[in-house]
Amino acid sequence: MATQTIVKRITGNAVTDMEIILEAAEIIKRGGLVAFPTETVYGLGANAFNPQAVKKIFEAKGRPQDNPLIAHISVLDMLDDLARDITFKAIDLAKAFWPGPLTMIFFKKETVPDEVSCNLPTIAVRFPENEIARLLIEKSGVPVAAPSANLSGRPSPTLAEHVIEDLYGKIDMIIDGGQCAHGIESTIVDLTLPGQPVILRPGSITTEMMSKVISECCSPSAYFDVKPIELNTPPKAPGMKYTHYAPKAKLILVSGTAIKAASAINRLIRANPSTKTGVLATTETKDLYDTSAVIKNAGSRETPEEIGYNLFRILREFDKTDVEIIYSEFLEEENFAASVMNRLKKAAGYEIINV
Ligand code: AMP
Ligand code: MG
C-alpha cells in the first residue's frame, strides 16, 4: 500500500530541527515508521512496544520474519524496560561504549513483543550516539525498534538518498541527517551464552577495544564469517543466514597484496573486454587499473575507517552504472578492517580469488 513519505532535512537550526524531531516522534507514537540517521547506518524505526507498528517494518523492508530487530534506547534506564538478568560485564561494556555503535544481546522482559525478537527469548539493545537518533527516541518516549533502513538484501543506507531509493512511498517519514559517521552496522555481542561474550557481528567496537574493558572477551561466533550454505546448524543470530549488502552486479574479491591484486584484476579485465567491469580500489592502487574499467576509490588502505565510511555508498554507486562485474581488493583482516571485510565478503557471497 502506498504511503505518503515526508522527507525533512536537519540543517543545524535548533528551532526547525526540533520541529522535525517532534513531528517524527509523533509518527512513532501513532504507530508509524520513521527512517533516521545513526552513527552506523540509517535505521527504520517503530515503537518497540507496538506489535502492529513493528510488523510494518518487516513489510516495508521485505525482511524475513525470523530476522529480529535491535531496540534503540536514549537513556540507560530504558534498558530495564527491555532486558532482565543484566550482568556486570554488560554494565562495564555499556559504561565504556554507550552511547555508541555497540549492540548487546540480553534475555528479554516478557513485556517485549515477540514481533521485535522474532520469538527468541533474547533482545538486542543499542544506545546510539547520533544526536538526531537520541532525540527522536527521547521525544517518542519509547524504545525504538530499528533495523537498517534498506530493502532486505541491499547495501545498508548511509545517506538519506539511499533510504529514498529503497523505501520512498512505503514509510511515513525520512529524516535526512547527512552521511553516517561509521558507515557499517554496530558490533553485536551476545551476553546470554554461558562463558565469555560472543561477537555475532563485527563492527567499529572491536574485540581489542572490548577486551580492555572486560576480561575474557570475546570469541567470535562460529557463524559470522562463513558462507550461509556451509552452516549445518541454525545460526544464533538468524540474520546471519541471509544474503546481505549485495550490489546488483556480481562482486568478486581478490585477495593478495595490493600490487598482486591490482595486476590480477587487470588481467581479468583484459581477458574479458566485452564485459563492463568495475573495480573497488583504494587510494594507493586506483591509478594502477586499466582505464576501461569503472574505478571507484573506497579510501586509503592506511585508514580502514575511511573505507567503512564509503563502502555501502560506493556499492550503491556501482548500481547506477552499467557494470556487470565488480572486482574488489582485500584488506588485511585485523581490527576495524576485519569488520569492513566481513561486509565485503557477505556482499560478494564469499566469492574470493586468491592470488
Ligand atoms: P539489521 O537488520 O541490519 O539492523 O541487523 C540487526 C541484526 O541484529 C541482525 O543480524 C539480527 O539477526 C541481529 N539480532 C537482533 N536481535 C537479535 C537477538 N535477539 N539475538 C541475536 N541476534 C539478534
Ligand atoms: Mg540490515
XYZ file of C-alpha atoms and ligand atoms in Angstrom:
379
model
C 0.000 0.000 0.000
C 1.393 3.381 -0.976
C 2.143 5.759 1.863
C 2.876 9.465 1.680
C 6.530 9.823 2.732
C 7.622 13.080 4.354
C 11.323 13.877 3.818
C 12.864 16.522 6.086
C 16.470 17.634 6.271
C 18.165 18.553 9.538
C 20.240 21.666 8.909
C 21.587 22.578 12.328
C 18.926 25.148 13.209
C 17.857 24.353 16.767
C 14.247 25.505 16.300
C 13.358 23.955 12.944
C 15.349 20.807 13.685
C 13.395 20.279 16.907
C 10.135 20.708 14.972
C 11.247 17.915 12.644
C 12.184 15.635 15.548
C 8.831 16.275 17.250
C 6.931 15.573 14.019
C 8.832 12.290 13.649
C 8.257 11.372 17.311
C 4.506 11.905 16.825
C 4.615 9.420 13.930
C 6.421 6.841 16.097
C 3.864 7.375 18.904
C 0.990 6.895 16.421
C 2.461 3.556 15.261
C 4.121 4.788 12.047
C 7.581 4.241 10.557
C 10.404 6.817 10.549
C 13.841 6.400 8.948
C 16.512 8.275 10.870
C 20.295 8.646 10.827
C 22.503 6.927 13.385
C 26.299 6.905 13.620
C 26.350 3.463 11.942
C 23.746 3.418 9.144
C 20.190 4.788 8.731
C 17.615 2.935 10.822
C 13.929 2.284 10.117
C 12.202 2.874 13.435
C 8.917 1.943 15.070
C 7.660 1.891 18.665
C 9.209 -1.336 20.010
C 6.177 -1.858 22.266
C 3.652 -1.658 19.407
C 3.483 -5.057 17.640
C 1.439 -3.695 14.709
C 3.989 -0.939 14.085
C 6.868 -3.424 14.296
C 5.164 -5.695 11.747
C 5.136 -2.789 9.278
C 8.963 -2.682 9.383
C 9.129 -6.250 8.076
C 6.599 -5.459 5.329
C 8.334 -2.253 4.173
C 11.772 -3.888 4.005
C 10.678 -7.289 2.713
C 12.537 -8.612 5.753
C 12.347 -12.334 6.573
C 10.056 -12.962 9.547
C 12.772 -14.683 11.568
C 15.338 -11.861 11.482
C 14.984 -9.981 14.800
C 15.329 -6.228 15.304
C 17.535 -4.113 17.537
C 15.733 -1.967 20.150
C 17.282 1.513 20.430
C 17.305 3.476 23.684
C 18.186 7.068 24.573
C 18.900 6.697 28.270
C 20.292 3.760 30.245
C 17.060 3.472 32.294
C 15.232 2.257 29.191
C 17.356 -0.899 29.218
C 15.400 -2.020 32.285
C 12.161 -1.961 30.287
C 13.603 -4.405 27.766
C 16.142 -6.687 29.410
C 16.491 -8.855 32.507
C 19.466 -10.507 34.218
C 21.783 -7.657 33.226
C 25.315 -8.724 34.174
C 28.230 -6.656 35.480
C 30.043 -7.373 32.209
C 27.192 -5.756 30.321
C 27.245 -2.734 32.615
C 31.008 -2.360 32.108
C 30.567 -2.538 28.327
C 27.715 -0.023 28.493
C 29.829 2.380 30.563
C 32.688 2.133 28.070
C 30.872 2.101 24.728
C 27.367 3.561 25.135
C 26.220 5.740 23.582
C 27.907 4.219 20.553
C 27.991 1.515 17.870
C 27.696 -1.499 20.180
C 24.612 -3.742 20.361
C 24.264 -6.138 23.292
C 22.016 -9.190 23.445
C 20.196 -9.777 26.752
C 17.416 -12.054 27.954
C 14.249 -10.121 27.257
C 11.496 -8.991 29.564
C 8.170 -10.737 28.936
C 6.595 -7.401 28.069
C 8.744 -7.007 24.934
C 6.617 -8.078 21.957
C 7.705 -11.264 20.201
C 7.457 -9.331 16.917
C 10.686 -7.487 17.847
C 12.680 -10.538 18.901
C 11.066 -12.896 16.371
C 10.083 -15.217 19.223
C 13.612 -15.502 20.595
C 13.946 -15.309 24.395
C 16.527 -12.560 23.872
C 16.544 -8.911 22.832
C 19.233 -6.868 21.059
C 19.681 -3.371 22.539
C 21.703 -0.376 21.370
C 22.113 3.157 22.732
C 23.111 5.212 19.677
C 25.368 8.233 19.878
C 23.912 10.213 16.972
C 22.046 13.176 18.432
C 19.131 13.020 15.987
C 18.598 9.349 16.832
C 18.786 10.029 20.569
C 16.378 12.955 20.444
C 13.919 11.004 18.319
C 13.878 8.134 20.835
C 13.671 10.552 23.775
C 10.757 12.519 22.303
C 8.974 9.298 21.275
C 9.227 8.200 24.915
C 9.665 4.517 23.991
C 12.469 2.246 22.814
C 12.598 2.332 19.022
C 12.936 -0.997 17.202
C 15.019 -0.408 14.102
C 16.842 -2.498 11.551
C 18.781 -0.794 8.762
C 16.509 1.333 6.549
C 17.125 -0.522 3.281
C 15.246 -3.159 1.328
C 16.335 -6.533 2.648
C 19.467 -7.791 0.901
C 20.572 -4.389 -0.433
C 23.617 -2.482 0.872
C 22.796 -0.673 4.115
C 21.870 3.026 3.709
C 24.479 5.580 4.741
C 22.722 8.574 3.129
C 19.056 9.638 3.154
C 19.121 9.253 -0.670
C 19.654 5.510 -0.161
C 16.563 5.314 2.054
C 14.579 7.280 -0.550
C 15.732 4.826 -3.271
C 14.571 1.801 -1.287
C 11.629 2.892 0.868
C 10.030 6.075 -0.524
C 6.263 5.574 -0.638
C 6.430 2.714 1.871
C 7.168 4.556 5.134
C 5.849 7.701 6.828
C 8.940 9.849 7.196
C 12.655 10.092 6.419
C 14.892 12.392 8.468
C 17.902 13.417 6.368
C 20.862 13.969 8.686
C 23.669 13.626 6.125
C 26.147 10.763 5.793
C 26.517 8.309 8.699
C 29.835 8.670 10.534
C 30.850 4.987 10.704
C 29.114 3.574 7.636
C 28.897 -0.043 8.803
C 26.446 -1.552 11.271
C 27.044 -1.887 15.008
C 29.115 -4.617 16.625
C 26.755 -7.215 18.121
C 27.873 -9.028 21.263
C 25.818 -11.783 22.875
C 25.890 -11.795 26.673
C 23.355 -14.576 27.177
C 25.585 -17.544 26.455
C 27.460 -19.485 29.115
C 31.132 -18.489 29.196
C 32.592 -15.469 27.516
C 30.617 -12.969 25.445
C 30.372 -13.907 21.780
C 30.616 -11.481 18.890
C 27.790 -12.150 16.458
C 28.651 -9.310 14.096
C 31.938 -7.361 13.986
C 31.772 -3.563 13.786
C 33.516 -0.382 14.904
C 33.838 -1.582 18.508
C 36.466 -4.265 18.049
C 37.391 -7.263 20.211
C 40.625 -5.459 21.072
C 38.642 -2.500 22.405
C 36.248 -4.658 24.434
C 38.992 -6.821 25.910
C 40.473 -3.695 27.526
C 37.205 -3.309 29.478
C 36.190 -6.858 30.374
C 38.250 -9.941 30.909
C 37.725 -12.954 28.674
C 36.326 -11.096 25.699
C 35.240 -12.146 23.236
C 35.163 -15.128 20.979
C 33.841 -14.554 17.507
C 30.744 -16.507 16.665
C 31.436 -19.559 14.563
C 28.860 -18.124 12.212
C 29.616 -14.554 11.402
C 32.164 -15.185 8.737
C 31.048 -18.296 6.942
C 29.112 -18.838 3.791
C 25.490 -19.498 4.857
C 25.420 -22.688 2.796
C 28.213 -24.138 4.911
C 26.127 -23.874 8.057
C 24.571 -27.087 9.175
C 23.125 -25.782 12.421
C 20.823 -22.783 12.674
C 22.798 -19.625 13.403
C 22.360 -17.882 16.732
C 21.605 -14.564 15.024
C 19.031 -15.550 12.464
C 20.009 -12.626 10.247
C 23.302 -14.318 9.538
C 21.782 -16.799 7.162
C 20.551 -14.217 4.673
C 22.304 -12.575 1.738
C 23.385 -9.092 2.666
C 24.659 -5.864 1.243
C 24.703 -7.112 -2.355
C 25.170 -4.707 -5.265
C 23.317 -5.536 -8.488
C 26.497 -6.551 -10.359
C 28.393 -9.700 -9.396
C 31.054 -8.809 -6.819
C 34.268 -10.827 -6.564
C 37.022 -10.190 -4.019
C 40.658 -10.583 -4.993
C 42.886 -11.313 -2.037
C 46.646 -10.807 -2.047
C 48.949 -7.829 -1.691
C 47.734 -4.569 -3.232
C 50.108 -4.829 -6.215
C 49.394 -8.502 -6.933
C 45.637 -7.991 -6.618
C 45.736 -4.992 -8.988
C 47.736 -6.960 -11.575
C 45.374 -9.926 -11.335
C 42.327 -7.661 -11.701
C 43.868 -6.002 -14.769
C 44.463 -9.439 -16.351
C 40.811 -10.330 -15.701
C 39.635 -7.026 -17.244
C 41.750 -7.551 -20.373
C 40.729 -11.192 -20.722
C 37.054 -10.182 -20.930
C 36.992 -6.912 -22.886
C 33.284 -7.183 -23.727
C 32.273 -7.353 -20.044
C 31.689 -3.961 -18.393
C 33.840 -4.174 -15.272
C 34.034 -2.128 -12.078
C 36.901 -2.013 -9.608
C 36.589 -1.227 -5.915
C 40.064 0.216 -5.467
C 41.978 2.080 -2.779
C 43.761 5.435 -2.805
C 47.087 3.649 -3.115
C 46.057 1.500 -6.121
C 43.389 3.414 -8.047
C 45.815 4.637 -10.726
C 47.142 1.139 -11.418
C 43.975 -0.039 -13.145
C 43.103 -0.367 -16.779
C 41.039 2.737 -17.539
C 38.450 0.744 -19.497
C 37.033 -0.237 -16.076
C 34.806 1.905 -13.840
C 37.203 2.552 -10.969
C 35.971 3.746 -7.565
C 38.249 4.660 -4.713
C 36.961 3.423 -1.336
C 39.704 5.228 0.601
C 43.202 4.670 1.880
C 44.425 1.231 2.955
C 46.034 3.091 5.874
C 42.611 4.178 7.199
C 40.071 1.326 7.061
C 37.619 3.696 8.838
C 37.512 5.738 5.618
C 36.787 2.583 3.609
C 33.996 1.595 6.033
C 32.532 5.098 5.736
C 32.432 4.907 1.922
C 31.760 1.214 1.305
C 27.964 0.948 1.073
C 27.666 4.278 -0.746
C 30.109 3.067 -3.405
C 28.358 -0.298 -3.785
C 25.170 1.659 -4.488
C 27.009 3.973 -6.911
C 28.032 0.918 -8.943
C 24.321 0.103 -9.241
C 23.913 3.362 -11.164
C 26.490 2.309 -13.774
C 26.225 -0.477 -16.341
C 28.958 -2.662 -14.831
C 28.208 -6.374 -14.847
C 31.042 -7.479 -12.613
C 32.960 -5.712 -9.839
C 36.373 -6.797 -8.573
C 37.381 -5.599 -5.132
C 40.695 -5.562 -3.339
C 41.018 -7.236 0.064
C 42.254 -5.675 3.307
C 44.240 -7.493 5.927
C 41.623 -8.732 8.387
C 42.641 -7.081 11.626
C 40.807 -4.678 13.959
C 38.287 -2.488 12.146
C 39.484 -3.690 8.719
C 38.181 -7.163 9.675
C 34.705 -5.664 10.174
C 34.859 -3.987 6.768
C 35.963 -7.259 5.169
C 33.079 -9.086 6.886
C 30.625 -6.840 4.982
C 32.543 -7.130 1.715
C 32.683 -10.924 1.925
C 28.940 -11.119 2.537
C 28.286 -8.658 -0.298
C 30.365 -10.902 -2.570
C 28.589 -14.066 -1.422
C 32.070 -15.253 -0.325
C 33.421 -15.334 -3.911
C 37.132 -14.817 -3.378
C 40.008 -15.277 -5.807
C 43.363 -15.844 -4.096
C 46.378 -14.525 -5.978
P 19.929 -5.036 10.908
O 18.761 -5.729 10.370
O 20.878 -4.661 9.816
O 19.646 -3.907 11.814
O 20.633 -6.100 11.802
C 20.120 -6.499 13.030
C 20.917 -7.684 13.417
O 20.740 -7.943 14.799
C 20.513 -8.917 12.652
O 21.655 -9.574 12.135
C 19.835 -9.748 13.702
O 19.914 -11.114 13.445
C 20.572 -9.333 14.973
N 19.773 -9.565 16.163
C 18.716 -8.850 16.580
N 18.172 -9.401 17.688
C 18.906 -10.483 17.995
C 18.861 -11.474 19.018
N 17.930 -11.442 19.964
N 19.787 -12.441 19.010
C 20.735 -12.461 18.067
N 20.840 -11.555 17.059
C 19.933 -10.591 17.010
Mg 20.317 -4.659 7.826
